[in-house]
CSV table of C-alpha atoms in Angstrom, one decimal:
chain,number,residue,atom,x,y,z
A,1,MET,CA,0.0,0.0,0.0
A,2,SER,CA,1.4,3.3,-1.0
A,3,ALA,CA,0.8,6.6,0.6
A,4,ASP,CA,-0.8,7.9,-2.6
A,5,GLU,CA,-3.1,5.3,-3.1
A,6,ASP,CA,-6.8,5.9,-3.8
A,7,TYR,CA,-9.2,5.1,-0.9
A,8,VAL,CA,-12.8,3.7,-1.9
A,9,TYR,CA,-15.8,3.1,0.3
A,10,ASP,CA,-16.6,-0.5,1.0
A,11,GLU,CA,-20.4,-0.8,1.1
A,12,GLU,CA,-20.4,-4.0,2.9
A,13,SER,CA,-18.3,-3.1,5.8
A,14,GLY,CA,-19.0,0.7,5.8
A,15,GLU,CA,-15.5,1.5,5.7
A,16,TRP,CA,-12.9,3.5,3.5
A,17,MET,CA,-10.0,1.3,2.5
A,18,PRO,CA,-7.1,1.2,0.0
A,19,ALA,CA,-8.5,0.3,-3.5
A,20,SER,CA,-6.0,-2.5,-3.9
A,21,GLU,CA,-7.3,-4.0,-0.7
A,22,LEU,CA,-11.0,-3.9,-1.8
A,23,ALA,CA,-10.1,-5.4,-5.0
A,24,GLU,CA,-8.3,-8.1,-3.4
A,25,LYS,CA,-11.4,-8.8,-1.0
A,26,GLN,CA,-13.7,-8.8,-3.9
A,27,ALA,CA,-11.7,-11.4,-5.6
A,28,ALA,CA,-11.6,-13.7,-2.6
A,29,ALA,CA,-15.2,-13.5,-2.3
A,30,ASN,CA,-15.7,-14.4,-6.1
A,31,ARG,CA,-13.3,-17.4,-5.9
A,32,VAL,CA,-15.1,-20.7,-6.0
A,33,GLU,CA,-13.7,-23.7,-4.2
A,34,VAL,CA,-13.9,-26.9,-5.9
A,35,ARG,CA,-13.4,-30.0,-3.9
A,36,ASP,CA,-12.9,-33.7,-5.1
A,37,ALA,CA,-14.8,-36.9,-3.8
A,38,VAL,CA,-12.5,-37.0,-0.6
A,39,GLY,CA,-12.4,-33.3,0.1
A,40,ASN,CA,-9.1,-32.3,-1.5
A,41,LEU,CA,-9.1,-28.7,-2.8
A,42,LEU,CA,-8.7,-28.8,-6.7
A,43,ALA,CA,-7.0,-26.3,-8.7
A,44,ASP,CA,-6.4,-25.3,-12.4
A,45,GLY,CA,-3.5,-27.8,-13.6
A,46,ASP,CA,-4.3,-30.6,-11.3
A,47,GLN,CA,-4.3,-34.4,-12.3
A,48,VAL,CA,-7.4,-36.3,-11.3
A,49,THR,CA,-8.3,-39.9,-11.2
A,50,LEU,CA,-11.9,-41.4,-11.7
A,51,ILE,CA,-13.4,-43.0,-8.8
A,52,LYS,CA,-16.1,-44.9,-10.7
A,53,ASP,CA,-17.0,-45.8,-14.4
A,54,LEU,CA,-18.6,-43.1,-16.2
A,55,ASP,CA,-20.7,-43.2,-19.4
A,56,VAL,CA,-19.9,-39.9,-21.5
A,57,LYS,CA,-22.9,-38.7,-23.1
A,58,GLY,CA,-22.5,-38.1,-26.9
A,59,ALA,CA,-19.2,-39.9,-27.2
A,60,GLY,CA,-20.5,-43.4,-26.9
A,61,GLN,CA,-17.6,-44.6,-24.7
A,62,THR,CA,-17.3,-45.1,-21.0
A,63,LEU,CA,-14.1,-43.8,-18.9
A,64,LYS,CA,-13.3,-46.5,-16.5
A,65,GLN,CA,-12.5,-46.3,-12.9
A,66,GLY,CA,-8.8,-45.2,-12.3
A,67,THR,CA,-8.6,-43.3,-15.5
A,68,LEU,CA,-6.0,-40.7,-15.1
A,69,ILE,CA,-7.2,-37.0,-16.4
A,70,LYS,CA,-4.6,-34.7,-16.7
A,71,SER,CA,-4.4,-30.8,-16.4
A,72,ILE,CA,-8.2,-29.8,-15.3
A,73,ARG,CA,-9.4,-26.5,-15.5
A,74,LEU,CA,-12.0,-25.1,-13.0
A,75,THR,CA,-15.2,-23.7,-14.4
A,76,GLY,CA,-16.5,-21.5,-11.7
A,77,ASP,CA,-19.0,-24.0,-10.8
A,78,PRO,CA,-18.2,-25.8,-7.4
A,79,GLN,CA,-19.2,-29.0,-8.9
A,80,GLU,CA,-17.9,-29.1,-12.5
A,81,ILE,CA,-14.3,-29.3,-13.8
A,82,ASP,CA,-13.5,-29.1,-17.5
A,83,CYS,CA,-11.1,-31.8,-18.9
A,84,LYS,CA,-9.3,-32.7,-21.9
A,85,TYR,CA,-9.3,-36.6,-22.8
A,86,PRO,CA,-8.2,-38.1,-26.1
A,87,GLY,CA,-11.3,-38.8,-28.5
A,88,ILE,CA,-13.5,-36.7,-26.3
A,89,LYS,CA,-14.2,-32.9,-26.9
A,90,GLY,CA,-15.7,-30.6,-24.4
A,91,LEU,CA,-15.6,-33.1,-21.5
A,92,VAL,CA,-17.0,-31.7,-18.3
A,93,LEU,CA,-16.8,-33.9,-15.1
A,94,ARG,CA,-18.6,-33.6,-11.7
A,95,ALA,CA,-16.0,-33.2,-8.9
A,96,GLU,CA,-17.8,-35.7,-6.9
A,97,PHE,CA,-16.6,-38.6,-9.3
A,98,VAL,CA,-12.8,-37.6,-9.1
A,99,LYS,CA,-10.0,-38.0,-6.7
A,100,LYS,CA,-7.0,-35.7,-6.9
A,101,ARG,CA,-3.5,-37.4,-7.5
């Protein structure tokens, strides 16, 4: 925080605070926690393993339990993760069916 930093009014707390502090507070409030089947916190780039067989709608194939999914992306939904898997485009999995490696 610098001495010449702008201060802004935070409606929620009713206090004046540095603009950078308010921006950080709002970013933290918008961050969604995504947890796997056993409660581990997931992040972009994590590797996960399937904990059960899953039929993939539209792809006509089944992903077997134990299948490794590399480099997931969070979607902003606390229950869904975006994945890449050979032969399946636009794969979105529910977080409850994966376990972090």
